[in-house]
Tab-separated table of C-alpha atoms in Angstrom:
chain	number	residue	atom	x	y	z
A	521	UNK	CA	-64.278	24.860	-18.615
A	522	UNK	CA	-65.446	21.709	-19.729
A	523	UNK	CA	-68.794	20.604	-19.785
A	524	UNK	CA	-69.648	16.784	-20.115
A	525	UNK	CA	-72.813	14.089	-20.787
A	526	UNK	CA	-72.757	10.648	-21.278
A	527	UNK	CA	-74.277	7.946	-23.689
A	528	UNK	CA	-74.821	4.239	-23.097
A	529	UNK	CA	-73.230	2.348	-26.773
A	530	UNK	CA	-73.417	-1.281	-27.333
A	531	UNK	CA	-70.531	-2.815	-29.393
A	532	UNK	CA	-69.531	-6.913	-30.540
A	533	UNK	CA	-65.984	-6.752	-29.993
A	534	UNK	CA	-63.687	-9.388	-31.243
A	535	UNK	CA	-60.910	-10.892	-29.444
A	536	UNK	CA	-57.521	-10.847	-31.284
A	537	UNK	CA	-54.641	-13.157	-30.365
A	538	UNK	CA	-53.600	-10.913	-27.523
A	539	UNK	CA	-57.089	-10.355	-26.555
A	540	UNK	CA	-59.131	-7.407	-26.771
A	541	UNK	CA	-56.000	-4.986	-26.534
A	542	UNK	CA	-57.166	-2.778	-23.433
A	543	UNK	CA	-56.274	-1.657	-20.758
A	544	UNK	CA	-58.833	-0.686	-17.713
A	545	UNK	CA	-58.691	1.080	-14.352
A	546	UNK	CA	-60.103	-0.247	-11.103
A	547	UNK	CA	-63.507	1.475	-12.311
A	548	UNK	CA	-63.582	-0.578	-16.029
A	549	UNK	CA	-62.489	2.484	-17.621
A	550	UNK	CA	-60.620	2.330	-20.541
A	551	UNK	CA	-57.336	3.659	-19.981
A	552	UNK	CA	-55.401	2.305	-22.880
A	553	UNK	CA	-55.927	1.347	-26.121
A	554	UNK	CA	-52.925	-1.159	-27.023
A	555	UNK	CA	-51.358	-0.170	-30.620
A	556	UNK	CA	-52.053	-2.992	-33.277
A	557	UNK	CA	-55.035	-4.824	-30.909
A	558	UNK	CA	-57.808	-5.664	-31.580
A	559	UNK	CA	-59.516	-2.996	-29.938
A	560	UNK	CA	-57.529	-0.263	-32.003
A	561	UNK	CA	-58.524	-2.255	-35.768
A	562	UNK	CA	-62.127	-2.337	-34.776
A	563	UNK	CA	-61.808	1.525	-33.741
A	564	UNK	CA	-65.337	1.349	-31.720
A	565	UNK	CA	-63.965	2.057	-28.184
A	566	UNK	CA	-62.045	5.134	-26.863
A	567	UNK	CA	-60.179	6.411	-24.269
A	568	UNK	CA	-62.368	7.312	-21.180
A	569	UNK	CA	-65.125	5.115	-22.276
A	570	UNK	CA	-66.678	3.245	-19.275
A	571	UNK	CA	-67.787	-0.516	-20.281
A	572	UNK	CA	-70.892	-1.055	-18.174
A	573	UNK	CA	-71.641	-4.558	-18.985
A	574	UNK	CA	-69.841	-7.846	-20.741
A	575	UNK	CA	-72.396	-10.273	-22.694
A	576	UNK	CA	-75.601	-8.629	-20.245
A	577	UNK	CA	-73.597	-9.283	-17.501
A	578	UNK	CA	-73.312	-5.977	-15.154
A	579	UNK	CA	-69.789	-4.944	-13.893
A	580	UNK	CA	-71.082	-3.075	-11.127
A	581	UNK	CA	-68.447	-3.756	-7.833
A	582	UNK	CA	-66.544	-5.847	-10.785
A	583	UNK	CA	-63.649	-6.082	-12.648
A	584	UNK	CA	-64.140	-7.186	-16.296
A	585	UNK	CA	-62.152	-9.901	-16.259
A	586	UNK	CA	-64.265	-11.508	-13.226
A	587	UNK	CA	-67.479	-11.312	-15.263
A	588	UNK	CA	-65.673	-12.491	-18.857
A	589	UNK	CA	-66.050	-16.102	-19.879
A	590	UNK	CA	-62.400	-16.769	-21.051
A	591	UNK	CA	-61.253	-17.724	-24.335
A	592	UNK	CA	-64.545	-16.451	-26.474
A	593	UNK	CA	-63.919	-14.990	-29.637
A	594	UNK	CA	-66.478	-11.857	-29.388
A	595	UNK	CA	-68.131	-10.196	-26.097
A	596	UNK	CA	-70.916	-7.800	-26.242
A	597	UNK	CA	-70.060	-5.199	-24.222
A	598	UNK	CA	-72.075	-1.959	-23.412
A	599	UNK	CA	-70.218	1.148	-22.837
A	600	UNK	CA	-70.914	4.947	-21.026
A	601	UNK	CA	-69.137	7.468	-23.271
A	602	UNK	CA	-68.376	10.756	-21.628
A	603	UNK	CA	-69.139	13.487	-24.468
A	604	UNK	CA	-67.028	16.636	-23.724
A	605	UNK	CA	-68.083	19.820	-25.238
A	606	UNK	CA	-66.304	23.203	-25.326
A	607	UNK	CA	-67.998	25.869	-22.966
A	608	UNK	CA	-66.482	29.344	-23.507
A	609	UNK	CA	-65.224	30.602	-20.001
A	610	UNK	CA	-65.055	34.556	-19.909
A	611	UNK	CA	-61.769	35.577	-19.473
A	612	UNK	CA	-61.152	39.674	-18.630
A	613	UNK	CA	-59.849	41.147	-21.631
A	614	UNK	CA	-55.908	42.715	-22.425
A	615	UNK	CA	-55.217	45.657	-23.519
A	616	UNK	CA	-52.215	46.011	-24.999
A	617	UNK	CA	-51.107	49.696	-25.910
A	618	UNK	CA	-48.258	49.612	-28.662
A	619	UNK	CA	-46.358	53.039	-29.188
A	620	UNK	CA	-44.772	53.380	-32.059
A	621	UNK	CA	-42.618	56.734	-33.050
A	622	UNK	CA	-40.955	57.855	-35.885
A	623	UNK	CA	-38.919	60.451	-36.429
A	624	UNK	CA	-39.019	62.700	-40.081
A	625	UNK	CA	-36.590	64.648	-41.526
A	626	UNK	CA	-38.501	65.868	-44.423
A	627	UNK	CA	-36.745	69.421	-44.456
A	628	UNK	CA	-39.440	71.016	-46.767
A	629	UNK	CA	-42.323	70.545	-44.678
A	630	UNK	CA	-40.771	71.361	-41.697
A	631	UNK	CA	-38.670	74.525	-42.217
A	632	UNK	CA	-35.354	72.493	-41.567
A	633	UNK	CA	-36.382	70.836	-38.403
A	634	UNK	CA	-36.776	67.930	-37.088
A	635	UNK	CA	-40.258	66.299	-37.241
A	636	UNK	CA	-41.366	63.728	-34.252
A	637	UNK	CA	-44.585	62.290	-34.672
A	638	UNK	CA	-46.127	59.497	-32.291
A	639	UNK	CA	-49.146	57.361	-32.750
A	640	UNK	CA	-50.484	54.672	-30.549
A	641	UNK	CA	-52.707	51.495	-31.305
A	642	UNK	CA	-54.682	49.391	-29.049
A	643	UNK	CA	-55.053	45.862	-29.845
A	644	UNK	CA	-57.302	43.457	-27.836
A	645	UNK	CA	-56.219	39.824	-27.512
């Protein structure tokens, strides 16, 4: 199981030749970060992060490229960042009962015959 929180970041990100080099969902999500974009060299946004606003400008029932003004080389934008943290989920345990026999034919120690021993372990995975 997978717990999560949030926090609100602020970034300046630059726009590169071929923009900011995202891609975002219907819900300004970030859903891609293009290879070799601008967005990738600056390494401030990741996948999953949620940008909230554009230059102050709230993206609430918007897309990011309605509130955007085209063609600027840097946009403040603030972001939500879901934090995911591990949460141990009990599981029942396995028992796993190896047998393992072996057969002796020490003739000394047992008069001539045939020794069978068996021994067991339990391991716990």
């Amino acid at each position: 199981m997978v717990a999560t929180s949030a926090t609100r970041r602020t970034f300046v990100l630059e726009r590169g030749p071929q923009g900011l080099g995202l891609e975002l969902d219907s819900t300004n999500t970030i859903i891609t970060v293009k290879p070799g974009g601008r967005a990738e060299q600056q390494a401030l946004v990741q996948l999953d992060d949620i940008i909230l606003s554009v230059d102050g400008k709230s993206l609430a029932g918007k897309l990011m490229q309605e509130v955007m003004v085209p063609g600027r080389p840097v946009y403040v934008v603030e972001i939500l960042r879901p934090e995911k943290k591990e949460v141990p989920v009990a599981t029942p345990m396995k028992a796993i009962n190896a047998i393992r026999r072996s057969m002796s034919f020490d003739k000394k120690s047992s008069g001539g015959n045939i020794k069978r021993s068996l021994s067991w372990t339990t391991k716990k995975w």
